[in-house]
């Protein structure tokens, strides 16, 4: 009997890939905690920035969109660009998708993947060891949360929700900050939304600190976009059209250009619906860089410098939340064995991928965030499953 294909990850990308592989008749084993990033690492009350049309997990057969889920379960329907989807609704949608299309998901961790004569050898944290003919890495945000080094240095024991400094991914329940002074570092959607949710939770004061002047910005409402530009899941723009529908073209750009575009396109910008909840409730320090941080009697103290580099003073709080995002780091994929790592060619901050999401190691594929360095910014979002999953499944199917 043919060896199975192993899919590591049960977020939107792993689940969508698995559904497509199965539609091609391939035997598949899928590992991970279903929708864990959405269930455990995003705050209660968060709303998705992506619109309903951009928030479906791609499936090979009809009947599995977000709207199908709402219809089938009787949940409120999210269908217009004016509807913001609650994170809990989206997590339930992902679980519903998993129960229908990947019901035999194995909720265990893959602890190692190594090459063997034919395919790969995988070990699970259950102790099981087995062989697979191909491996798809869809581990998404896991282990990639990043903090500015100046801030990380203040907490040698590491950031945590109960300590003086945390990463935004550490918070599910922000009510612990009622009555507290909180600083949020970073002005992306996550930073701006976390700040608003902290204010909602009764924080005494909330201040966003951002490196660039004018960093706190909000996007245009659906009716504020030019109808002369092509429509995409991210809004109307020619560049977004190319990124969304011609992601293979991205692979041919020079590596420094790809790295720049992955960081900048669809980068820091608050959702249009956040503006009114933000203004007047959250203080802002823009054009300020953290040059040092320390913890003084349990309170974090940041030394901030202006854009010219001049030290401008200190900012103390009860807690600092670093909403400083996720950085692709092959080193964080610690389950990849030494033999694989040394054969894996990296470029632009991720594995270099060819057509069909193939890496330089035959039979090893990457999708989702680890594929963004090759396939562009659309891979950072759920709607990228529509481009990635059918192509990846065809490429796995074509393996000798
Ligand atoms: C605050 C925030 C808000 C966001 N909002 C949006 C939005 O509105 N719209 C949008 O499109 N995107 C949004 N994103 C991006 C979104 O999180 C990603 O697009 C999406 O989660 C990526 O899915 P994924 O399947 O690649 O990874 P994840 O959802 O991160 O799933 C990773 C999976 O890998 C598994 N895993 C990891 N390591 C192992 C291992 N060793 N063994 C087994 N399993 C393993 C985990 O258990 C998990 O199942 C947001 C991100 C953040 C942080």
Coordinates of C-alpha atoms in Angstrom, one line a residue, residues 190-333:
X190 CA -3.2 43.5 16.0
X191 CA -1.7 46.4 18.1
X192 CA -4.6 48.8 17.4
X193 CA -7.3 46.2 18.0
X194 CA -5.5 44.9 21.2
X195 CA -5.4 48.6 22.4
X196 CA -9.1 49.0 21.8
X197 CA -10.0 45.7 23.5
X198 CA -7.8 46.7 26.5
X199 CA -9.8 50.0 26.7
X200 CA -13.1 47.9 26.5
X201 CA -11.7 45.7 29.3
X202 CA -11.4 48.7 31.6
X203 CA -7.7 49.4 31.5
X204 CA -6.9 52.7 33.3
X205 CA -4.9 53.9 30.4
X206 CA -3.8 52.4 27.0
X207 CA -1.0 53.9 24.9
X208 CA 0.2 52.7 21.5
X209 CA 3.9 53.2 20.8
X210 CA 5.0 53.1 17.1
X211 CA 8.3 53.6 15.4
X212 CA 7.1 55.6 12.5
X213 CA 5.4 59.0 12.6
X214 CA 1.9 58.7 11.1
X215 CA 2.0 54.9 11.8
X216 CA -1.5 54.8 13.3
X217 CA -3.7 54.7 10.2
X218 CA -7.0 53.1 9.3
X219 CA -8.2 51.7 6.0
X220 CA -11.1 53.0 3.9
X221 CA -14.6 51.7 4.4
X222 CA -16.0 49.5 1.6
X223 CA -17.8 52.5 -0.1
X224 CA -14.6 54.5 -0.1
X225 CA -12.7 52.4 -2.6
X226 CA -12.3 53.3 -6.3
X227 CA -14.7 51.2 -8.5
X228 CA -12.2 51.7 -11.4
X229 CA -9.7 49.4 -9.8
X230 CA -10.1 45.6 -9.9
X231 CA -11.7 43.9 -7.0
X232 CA -9.7 41.5 -4.8
X233 CA -10.2 39.7 -1.5
X234 CA -8.2 42.6 0.1
X235 CA -9.9 45.5 -1.5
X236 CA -9.6 47.3 -4.9
X237 CA -6.0 47.7 -6.3
X238 CA -4.1 46.5 -9.3
X239 CA -1.1 45.4 -7.2
X240 CA -3.4 43.3 -4.9
X241 CA -5.0 41.8 -8.0
X242 CA -1.6 40.5 -9.1
X243 CA -0.6 39.3 -5.7
X244 CA -3.9 37.5 -5.3
X245 CA -4.4 35.8 -8.7
X246 CA -0.8 35.5 -10.1
X247 CA 1.1 34.4 -6.9
X248 CA 3.4 32.2 -9.0
X249 CA 4.8 35.4 -10.7
X250 CA 6.0 36.5 -7.2
X251 CA 8.5 33.6 -7.2
X252 CA 10.4 35.2 -10.0
X253 CA 11.0 38.6 -8.3
X254 CA 14.5 39.2 -6.8
X255 CA 14.8 37.9 -3.2
X256 CA 15.3 41.4 -1.6
X257 CA 12.2 42.7 -3.5
X258 CA 10.1 39.7 -2.3
X259 CA 11.3 40.2 1.3
X260 CA 10.4 43.9 1.2
X261 CA 6.9 43.2 -0.4
X262 CA 6.0 40.4 2.1
X263 CA 6.7 42.8 4.9
X264 CA 5.1 45.9 3.4
X265 CA 2.1 44.9 1.3
X266 CA -1.1 44.6 3.3
X267 CA 1.1 45.7 6.2
X268 CA 0.3 47.8 9.3
X269 CA -3.1 49.4 8.8
X270 CA -6.1 49.3 11.2
X271 CA -9.5 48.1 9.8
X272 CA -11.9 51.0 9.0
X273 CA -14.3 49.9 11.7
X274 CA -11.7 50.3 14.4
X275 CA -11.2 54.1 14.0
X276 CA -14.2 55.2 16.0
X277 CA -13.5 52.8 18.8
X278 CA -9.8 53.9 18.9
X279 CA -9.9 57.7 18.7
X280 CA -10.2 59.4 22.1
X281 CA -9.7 56.2 24.0
X282 CA -6.2 55.2 23.2
X283 CA -3.2 57.5 23.5
X284 CA -0.5 57.4 20.8
X285 CA 3.3 58.0 20.8
X286 CA 4.4 57.8 17.2
X287 CA 7.9 58.2 15.8
X288 CA 9.3 56.6 19.0
X289 CA 11.7 53.7 19.1
X290 CA 12.5 51.6 22.1
X291 CA 16.2 51.8 22.8
X292 CA 16.2 50.1 26.1
X293 CA 13.8 48.4 28.5
X294 CA 14.0 47.4 32.1
X295 CA 11.7 46.1 34.8
X296 CA 11.7 48.2 37.9
X297 CA 9.9 46.7 40.9
X298 CA 7.7 44.7 38.6
X299 CA 6.9 47.6 36.3
X300 CA 8.2 47.7 32.8
X301 CA 10.0 51.0 31.9
X302 CA 10.8 51.8 28.3
X303 CA 13.4 54.3 27.2
X304 CA 12.2 55.8 23.9
X305 CA 14.1 57.8 21.3
X306 CA 12.7 60.0 18.6
X307 CA 13.2 59.4 14.9
X308 CA 16.5 61.4 15.0
X309 CA 17.8 58.9 17.5
X310 CA 17.8 61.4 20.4
X311 CA 16.8 59.9 23.7
X312 CA 13.6 61.5 24.7
X313 CA 12.7 59.9 28.0
X314 CA 11.1 57.0 29.8
X315 CA 7.7 55.5 29.8
X316 CA 6.5 53.3 32.7
X317 CA 3.4 51.1 32.8
X318 CA 2.0 48.1 34.6
X319 CA 2.4 46.0 31.5
X320 CA 3.7 46.1 28.0
X321 CA 2.1 44.1 25.2
X322 CA 4.4 43.7 22.1
X323 CA 2.0 43.5 19.1
X324 CA 5.1 43.1 17.0
X325 CA 3.9 40.2 14.9
X326 CA 5.5 37.0 13.6
X327 CA 8.7 36.5 11.7
X328 CA 9.3 33.5 9.5
X329 CA 12.4 31.7 10.9
X330 CA 13.3 28.2 9.6
X331 CA 15.1 27.6 12.9
X332 CA 11.7 27.7 14.7
X333 CA 10.7 24.6 12.7

